[in-house]
Coordinates of C-alpha atoms and ligand atoms in Angstrom, one line a residue:
M26 CA 4.8 13.6 22.4
K27 CA 1.0 13.1 22.8
T28 CA -0.7 11.9 19.6
Q29 CA -4.2 13.2 19.0
I30 CA -6.8 11.6 16.8
L31 CA -9.4 14.0 15.3
D32 CA -12.2 13.7 12.8
A33 CA -10.9 14.1 9.2
N34 CA -14.2 15.8 8.3
S35 CA -14.0 18.5 10.9
P36 CA -12.9 21.8 9.5
E37 CA -11.1 22.7 12.7
A38 CA -9.1 19.5 12.6
V39 CA -8.2 20.1 8.9
A40 CA -7.1 23.6 9.8
L41 CA -4.9 22.3 12.6
A42 CA -3.3 19.7 10.3
A43 CA -2.6 22.4 7.7
R44 CA -1.0 24.5 10.4
L45 CA 1.2 21.6 11.5
F46 CA 2.3 20.9 7.9
S47 CA 3.3 24.6 7.5
Q48 CA 5.3 24.3 10.7
G49 CA 7.2 21.3 9.4
E50 CA 5.4 18.7 11.5
L51 CA 4.0 15.3 10.5
V52 CA 0.3 14.4 10.3
G53 CA -1.2 10.9 9.7
F54 CA -4.2 11.3 7.2
P55 CA -6.6 9.0 5.4
T56 CA -6.7 8.4 1.6
E57 CA -8.8 6.1 -0.5
T58 CA -5.8 3.6 -0.6
V59 CA -4.1 3.5 2.8
Y60 CA -3.3 6.1 5.5
G61 CA -0.4 8.4 4.7
L62 CA 2.2 10.0 7.0
G63 CA 2.5 13.4 5.5
A64 CA 4.9 16.4 5.6
N65 CA 5.5 19.5 3.5
A66 CA 7.3 18.0 0.4
L67 CA 9.3 21.2 0.0
D68 CA 10.7 21.2 3.6
R69 CA 13.8 19.1 3.7
E70 CA 13.9 18.8 7.5
A71 CA 10.2 17.8 7.7
V72 CA 10.8 15.1 5.0
L73 CA 13.7 13.7 7.0
S74 CA 11.5 13.4 10.0
I75 CA 9.2 11.1 8.0
F76 CA 12.0 8.7 7.6
A77 CA 12.9 8.9 11.3
A78 CA 9.3 8.3 12.4
K79 CA 8.8 5.3 10.1
G80 CA 12.3 3.8 10.5
R81 CA 12.4 3.9 6.7
P82 CA 15.7 3.4 4.8
A83 CA 16.8 6.8 3.2
D84 CA 17.1 5.3 -0.2
N85 CA 13.3 4.5 -0.5
P86 CA 11.7 7.6 -2.2
L87 CA 8.3 9.1 -1.2
I88 CA 5.1 9.9 -3.1
V89 CA 4.1 13.6 -3.4
H90 CA 0.3 14.3 -3.0
I91 CA -1.5 17.1 -4.7
W92 CA -5.2 18.1 -5.1
N93 CA -5.0 20.1 -8.3
R94 CA -2.9 19.9 -11.5
D95 CA -1.7 23.5 -11.2
Q96 CA 0.5 22.2 -8.4
L97 CA 2.6 20.2 -10.9
E98 CA 3.9 23.6 -12.4
G99 CA 7.6 24.0 -11.5
L100 CA 7.9 20.6 -9.8
C101 CA 8.2 18.3 -12.9
T102 CA 7.7 17.8 -16.6
I103 CA 4.9 15.7 -18.0
P104 CA 5.9 12.5 -19.8
E105 CA 4.0 11.3 -22.9
G106 CA 0.8 9.5 -22.0
A107 CA 0.5 11.0 -18.5
E108 CA -2.2 13.6 -19.5
K109 CA -4.4 10.9 -20.8
L110 CA -4.0 8.9 -17.6
M111 CA -4.6 12.0 -15.4
D112 CA -7.8 12.6 -17.4
A113 CA -9.0 9.0 -16.8
F114 CA -7.8 8.2 -13.3
W115 CA -7.1 11.4 -11.3
P116 CA -8.1 12.0 -8.7
G117 CA -7.6 8.3 -7.7
P118 CA -5.2 5.5 -6.8
L119 CA -2.7 6.0 -9.6
T120 CA 0.9 7.3 -8.9
M121 CA 3.0 8.3 -11.9
L122 CA 6.8 9.0 -12.1
F123 CA 7.6 12.5 -13.5
P124 CA 11.1 13.9 -14.4
R125 CA 11.6 16.3 -11.6
T126 CA 13.0 19.8 -11.2
E127 CA 15.5 21.1 -8.5
K128 CA 12.5 22.4 -6.5
I129 CA 11.9 18.9 -5.1
P130 CA 14.4 18.1 -2.3
D131 CA 16.6 15.1 -2.9
E132 CA 15.4 13.6 0.3
V133 CA 11.9 13.1 -1.3
T134 CA 13.2 11.2 -4.3
A135 CA 16.2 9.5 -2.7
G136 CA 18.3 11.3 -5.3
L137 CA 16.4 9.8 -8.3
P138 CA 15.8 12.0 -11.3
T139 CA 12.0 11.3 -11.1
V140 CA 9.4 12.2 -8.6
A141 CA 6.3 10.0 -7.8
I142 CA 3.1 12.1 -7.7
R143 CA -0.5 11.2 -7.1
M144 CA -3.8 13.0 -6.6
P145 CA -5.9 11.2 -4.0
S146 CA -9.7 11.1 -4.4
M147 CA -11.1 10.9 -0.9
P148 CA -13.0 14.1 -0.3
C149 CA -11.5 14.8 3.1
T150 CA -8.0 14.3 1.8
R151 CA -8.7 16.7 -1.1
R152 CA -9.9 19.3 1.4
L153 CA -6.8 18.9 3.5
L154 CA -4.5 19.3 0.5
Q155 CA -6.5 22.3 -0.7
V156 CA -6.5 24.0 2.7
C157 CA -2.8 23.6 3.3
G158 CA -1.9 24.5 -0.3
L159 CA 1.3 22.5 -0.1
P160 CA 2.5 19.4 -2.0
I161 CA 2.6 16.7 0.7
A162 CA 5.2 14.0 0.7
A163 CA 3.6 10.9 2.3
P164 CA 4.6 7.2 2.5
S165 CA 2.1 4.8 4.1
A166 CA 1.8 5.6 7.8
N167 CA 3.1 2.2 9.1
R168 CA 6.5 1.6 10.8
S169 CA 8.8 0.3 8.0
G170 CA 8.2 -3.4 7.2
R171 CA 4.6 -3.6 8.8
P172 CA 1.4 -3.8 6.8
S173 CA 0.1 -0.4 5.6
P174 CA -2.5 1.1 7.9
T175 CA -6.1 1.1 6.6
T176 CA -7.7 2.6 9.8
A177 CA -6.7 5.4 12.2
A178 CA -6.3 2.8 14.9
H179 CA -3.6 1.1 12.8
V180 CA -1.8 4.4 12.5
M181 CA -2.0 4.9 16.2
E182 CA -0.6 1.4 16.7
D183 CA 2.5 2.2 14.8
M184 CA 2.9 6.0 15.3
E185 CA 1.7 6.7 18.9
G186 CA 4.1 9.2 20.5
R187 CA 5.9 9.9 17.3
I188 CA 3.6 12.4 15.6
P189 CA 1.2 15.1 17.0
L190 CA -1.9 14.3 15.0
I191 CA -3.8 11.6 13.1
L192 CA -6.9 12.5 11.1
D193 CA -9.5 9.8 11.3
G194 CA -11.5 9.2 8.1
G195 CA -12.7 5.7 8.8
E196 CA -11.7 2.6 6.8
C197 CA -9.8 3.2 3.5
Q198 CA -12.0 2.2 0.6
V199 CA -9.3 0.5 -1.6
G200 CA -7.2 -0.9 1.2
L201 CA -4.0 -1.4 -0.8
E202 CA -1.5 1.2 -1.9
S203 CA -1.8 3.1 -5.2
T204 CA -0.6 1.7 -8.5
V205 CA 2.9 3.0 -9.3
L206 CA 3.5 3.5 -13.0
D207 CA 6.7 4.5 -14.8
L208 CA 6.2 6.4 -18.2
T209 CA 9.7 7.8 -18.3
H210 CA 11.6 4.7 -19.6
G211 CA 9.9 3.8 -22.9
Q212 CA 7.2 1.1 -22.5
P213 CA 4.8 2.0 -19.7
T214 CA 5.7 -0.2 -16.7
I215 CA 3.9 -0.9 -13.5
L216 CA 6.3 -0.9 -10.6
R217 CA 3.7 -1.6 -8.0
P218 CA 0.2 -2.9 -8.9
G219 CA -2.9 -1.3 -7.2
G220 CA -6.5 -0.3 -7.6
I221 CA -6.0 1.1 -11.1
T222 CA -5.2 -2.1 -13.0
R223 CA -2.9 -3.0 -15.8
E224 CA -5.9 -3.7 -17.9
M225 CA -7.4 -0.2 -17.2
I226 CA -4.1 1.6 -18.0
A227 CA -3.5 -0.4 -21.2
E228 CA -7.0 0.3 -22.4
T229 CA -6.6 4.1 -21.8
L230 CA -3.2 4.3 -23.5
G231 CA -4.0 1.9 -26.3
T232 CA -0.6 0.2 -25.7
E233 CA 0.8 -2.8 -23.9
V234 CA 1.8 -2.2 -20.3
A235 CA 4.7 -4.1 -18.8
L236 CA 5.0 -5.4 -15.2
A237 CA 8.2 -5.0 -13.2
G238 CA 9.7 -8.5 -12.8
S239 CA 9.6 -8.6 -9.1
I240 CA 5.9 -8.2 -8.7
L241 CA 5.1 -11.9 -8.3
R242 CA 8.5 -13.2 -7.2
P243 CA 11.4 -12.2 -5.0
L244 CA 13.9 -9.7 -6.3
Q245 CA 17.1 -11.6 -7.3
P246 CA 20.3 -10.7 -5.5
D247 CA 21.9 -9.1 -8.6
E248 CA 18.7 -7.5 -9.9
K249 CA 18.2 -3.7 -9.8
A250 CA 14.9 -2.7 -8.2
L251 CA 13.0 -0.4 -10.6
S252 CA 11.2 0.8 -7.5
P253 CA 13.4 0.9 -4.4
G254 CA 10.5 -0.1 -2.1
M255 CA 10.4 -3.5 -3.8
R256 CA 13.8 -4.3 -2.2
Y257 CA 12.5 -4.3 1.3
K258 CA 10.6 -6.9 3.2
H259 CA 7.1 -5.6 3.5
Y260 CA 3.5 -6.3 4.5
A261 CA 4.7 -9.2 6.7
P262 CA 2.9 -10.3 9.8
K263 CA 5.2 -11.8 12.5
G264 CA 4.1 -15.4 11.8
N265 CA 5.1 -17.4 8.8
V266 CA 2.7 -17.1 5.9
T267 CA 2.5 -19.9 3.2
L268 CA 0.3 -19.7 0.1
V269 CA -1.6 -22.7 -1.2
E270 CA -2.5 -22.9 -4.8
G271 CA -4.4 -25.4 -7.0
G272 CA -7.8 -27.0 -7.5
E273 CA -10.5 -26.1 -5.0
E274 CA -10.8 -29.5 -3.3
A275 CA -7.0 -30.1 -3.1
V276 CA -6.4 -26.6 -1.7
L277 CA -9.0 -27.0 1.0
R278 CA -7.5 -30.4 2.0
E279 CA -4.0 -29.1 2.1
L280 CA -4.9 -26.0 4.1
R281 CA -6.6 -28.1 6.7
E282 CA -3.9 -30.8 6.9
R283 CA -1.1 -28.2 7.3
C284 CA -2.9 -26.2 9.8
L285 CA -3.9 -29.2 12.0
A286 CA -0.4 -30.7 11.7
D287 CA 1.2 -27.5 13.0
R288 CA -1.3 -27.4 15.9
Q289 CA -0.3 -31.0 16.8
E290 CA 3.2 -29.7 17.1
G291 CA 2.0 -27.0 19.4
R292 CA 2.1 -24.0 17.0
R293 CA -0.6 -21.4 16.9
S294 CA -1.9 -21.9 13.4
C295 CA -4.8 -20.7 11.2
V296 CA -6.0 -20.4 7.6
L297 CA -6.9 -17.4 5.5
C298 CA -9.8 -18.4 3.2
F299 CA -12.6 -17.1 1.0
T300 CA -16.0 -16.5 2.7
E301 CA -17.3 -19.5 0.7
H302 CA -14.9 -21.8 2.5
L303 CA -15.4 -20.7 6.1
E304 CA -17.7 -23.6 6.8
A305 CA -15.4 -26.3 5.2
L306 CA -12.4 -25.0 7.3
R307 CA -14.3 -24.3 10.5
D308 CA -11.9 -26.4 12.7
C309 CA -8.8 -24.4 11.4
D310 CA -9.7 -21.0 12.9
P311 CA -10.6 -19.6 9.4
H312 CA -10.0 -15.9 8.8
D313 CA -12.3 -14.5 6.1
I314 CA -10.5 -12.7 3.3
G315 CA -13.7 -11.9 1.4
S316 CA -15.6 -13.5 -1.4
R317 CA -13.8 -15.4 -4.2
T318 CA -15.9 -13.5 -6.7
D319 CA -14.9 -10.0 -5.4
D320 CA -11.2 -9.2 -5.5
R321 CA -11.9 -5.6 -4.5
E322 CA -13.3 -6.9 -1.2
V323 CA -10.2 -9.1 -0.7
A324 CA -8.0 -6.1 -1.3
H325 CA -10.0 -4.0 1.1
R326 CA -9.6 -6.5 4.0
L327 CA -6.1 -7.8 3.4
F328 CA -4.0 -5.5 5.6
D329 CA -6.4 -5.5 8.5
T330 CA -6.4 -9.3 8.4
L331 CA -2.6 -9.4 8.4
R332 CA -2.4 -7.1 11.4
Q333 CA -5.1 -9.2 13.2
L334 CA -2.8 -12.2 12.9
D335 CA -0.2 -10.4 15.0
H336 CA -2.7 -9.5 17.7
E337 CA -3.6 -13.2 17.9
G338 CA 0.0 -14.3 18.1
M339 CA -0.3 -16.6 15.0
E340 CA 2.9 -18.5 14.3
T341 CA 1.9 -20.2 11.0
I342 CA -0.7 -19.1 8.5
Y343 CA -1.9 -20.9 5.4
S344 CA -3.7 -18.8 2.8
E345 CA -5.7 -19.3 -0.4
V346 CA -4.8 -17.2 -3.4
V347 CA -6.7 -15.2 -6.0
P348 CA -6.0 -15.1 -9.8
P349 CA -3.3 -12.4 -10.5
E350 CA -5.5 -10.4 -12.8
G351 CA -7.3 -7.0 -12.3
V352 CA -7.0 -6.0 -8.6
G353 CA -6.0 -9.6 -7.9
L354 CA -2.5 -8.8 -9.2
A355 CA -2.1 -6.2 -6.4
V356 CA -3.5 -8.7 -3.8
M357 CA -1.1 -11.4 -4.9
N358 CA 1.9 -8.9 -4.9
R359 CA 1.1 -8.0 -1.2
L360 CA 0.2 -11.5 -0.1
G361 CA 3.2 -13.0 -2.0
R362 CA 5.5 -10.6 -0.2
A363 CA 3.8 -11.3 3.2
A364 CA 4.6 -15.0 2.5
A365 CA 8.1 -14.2 1.2
F366 CA 6.6 -16.0 -1.9
R367 CA 6.5 -19.4 -0.2
T368 CA 3.9 -21.3 -2.2
I369 CA 2.7 -24.9 -2.1
R370 CA 1.2 -26.1 -5.4
V371 CA -1.3 -29.0 -5.1
Ligands
LIG230 O1 -1.4 4.7 -1.9 C1 -0.3 5.1 -1.8 O2 0.5 5.2 -2.7 C2 0.1 5.5 -0.3 C3 -0.8 6.7 0.1 C4 -0.4 7.3 1.4 O3 -0.8 7.7 -0.9 N1 1.5 5.8 -0.3 C5 2.4 4.9 -0.3 O4 3.7 5.3 -0.2 O5 2.2 3.7 -0.5 P1 5.0 4.4 0.1 O6 6.1 5.3 0.4 O7 4.6 3.4 1.1 O8 5.3 3.7 -1.3 C6 5.8 4.4 -2.3 C7 6.4 3.5 -3.3 C8 7.7 2.8 -2.9 O9 7.7 1.5 -3.3 C9 8.8 3.6 -3.5 O10 10.0 2.9 -3.7 C10 8.1 4.0 -4.9 O11 6.7 4.2 -4.5 N2 8.7 5.3 -5.4 C11 8.5 6.5 -5.0 N3 9.2 7.4 -5.8 C12 9.8 6.7 -6.7 C13 10.6 7.0 -7.9 N4 11.0 8.2 -8.1 N5 11.0 5.9 -8.7 C14 10.6 4.7 -8.4 N6 9.8 4.3 -7.4 C15 9.4 5.3 -6.6
LIG231 MG1 4.6 1.8 2.3

């Protein structure tokens, strides 16, 4: 199959994507978070082909994308607190779990009693969802286990020959996947942190918001994953990533020593560091993760940087960390998993 890339802002391209969706085909499309690999959520066969194209385990459920709240009608019921959060954060990078009806195929939810739904905010995504008029099931458009795509070129890298069309809307603004929030089990709980932060949700609801245990550590062998996706290795470049945490001077020294020691042993090695430290680490092939004062910039660049490491054939990578607050929590969840939570404290 030949994979075309067309401009996400062209009405003809959007019309073609809508036609492909209605015929049960897959389309890669941009959102403000990451690129999605979409199919008609009500078409069982089409949904199954998402799993095949990604190489995704069948027990990992998908997010359904809508452009307007009327589309919720008949698909799900609305848990307490959800309306307030929709008013505050939709359209935007917040996914919520809803008790679902029979209308949603089991293949979308991996048989769970809830369905994850979000309303993306990127204007071209909204137009696509409006023109096709269908709820669109879409995971991130990467091959399973790879970093999520934040450009159309990333999607092409992973999906060339597997899907007919990718809509190109440029770089994704947020750069990390949406926040996944569960309001169906008592205390609101973040299953996956993202651009809508714990602090923002707590302020809107006026209650405490819990975090799933495995956000900043590996899932224990006997622990049930609240969100099935958390079970799987994710976001990982091919090289070994190690995080280095501690006081500024000590971290810079450790990053440098580790990187240079690996090189001595003949390994391709580099560091991921803040813009402010590029100069101090100039002999360690520093990769800029953004300014230490701007965690949204770090989020925006992270997946592109992780993919870059593979292109360069890096074998060992040492990275600085951000405080796990605000969007920094989402950054540390993804970076932690890319590193299999290997951390050196200095
Ligand atoms: O930003 C995003 O959310 C992107 C764009 C394309 O919208 N999509 C995305 O989808 O990241 P995906 O499939 O890569 O991640 C969905 C996550 C997985 O961790 C999955 O386990 C979880 O949401 N999930 C989906 N439905 C669920 C459910 N009913 N209960 C618990 N977790 C669920
Ligand atoms: Mg994904």
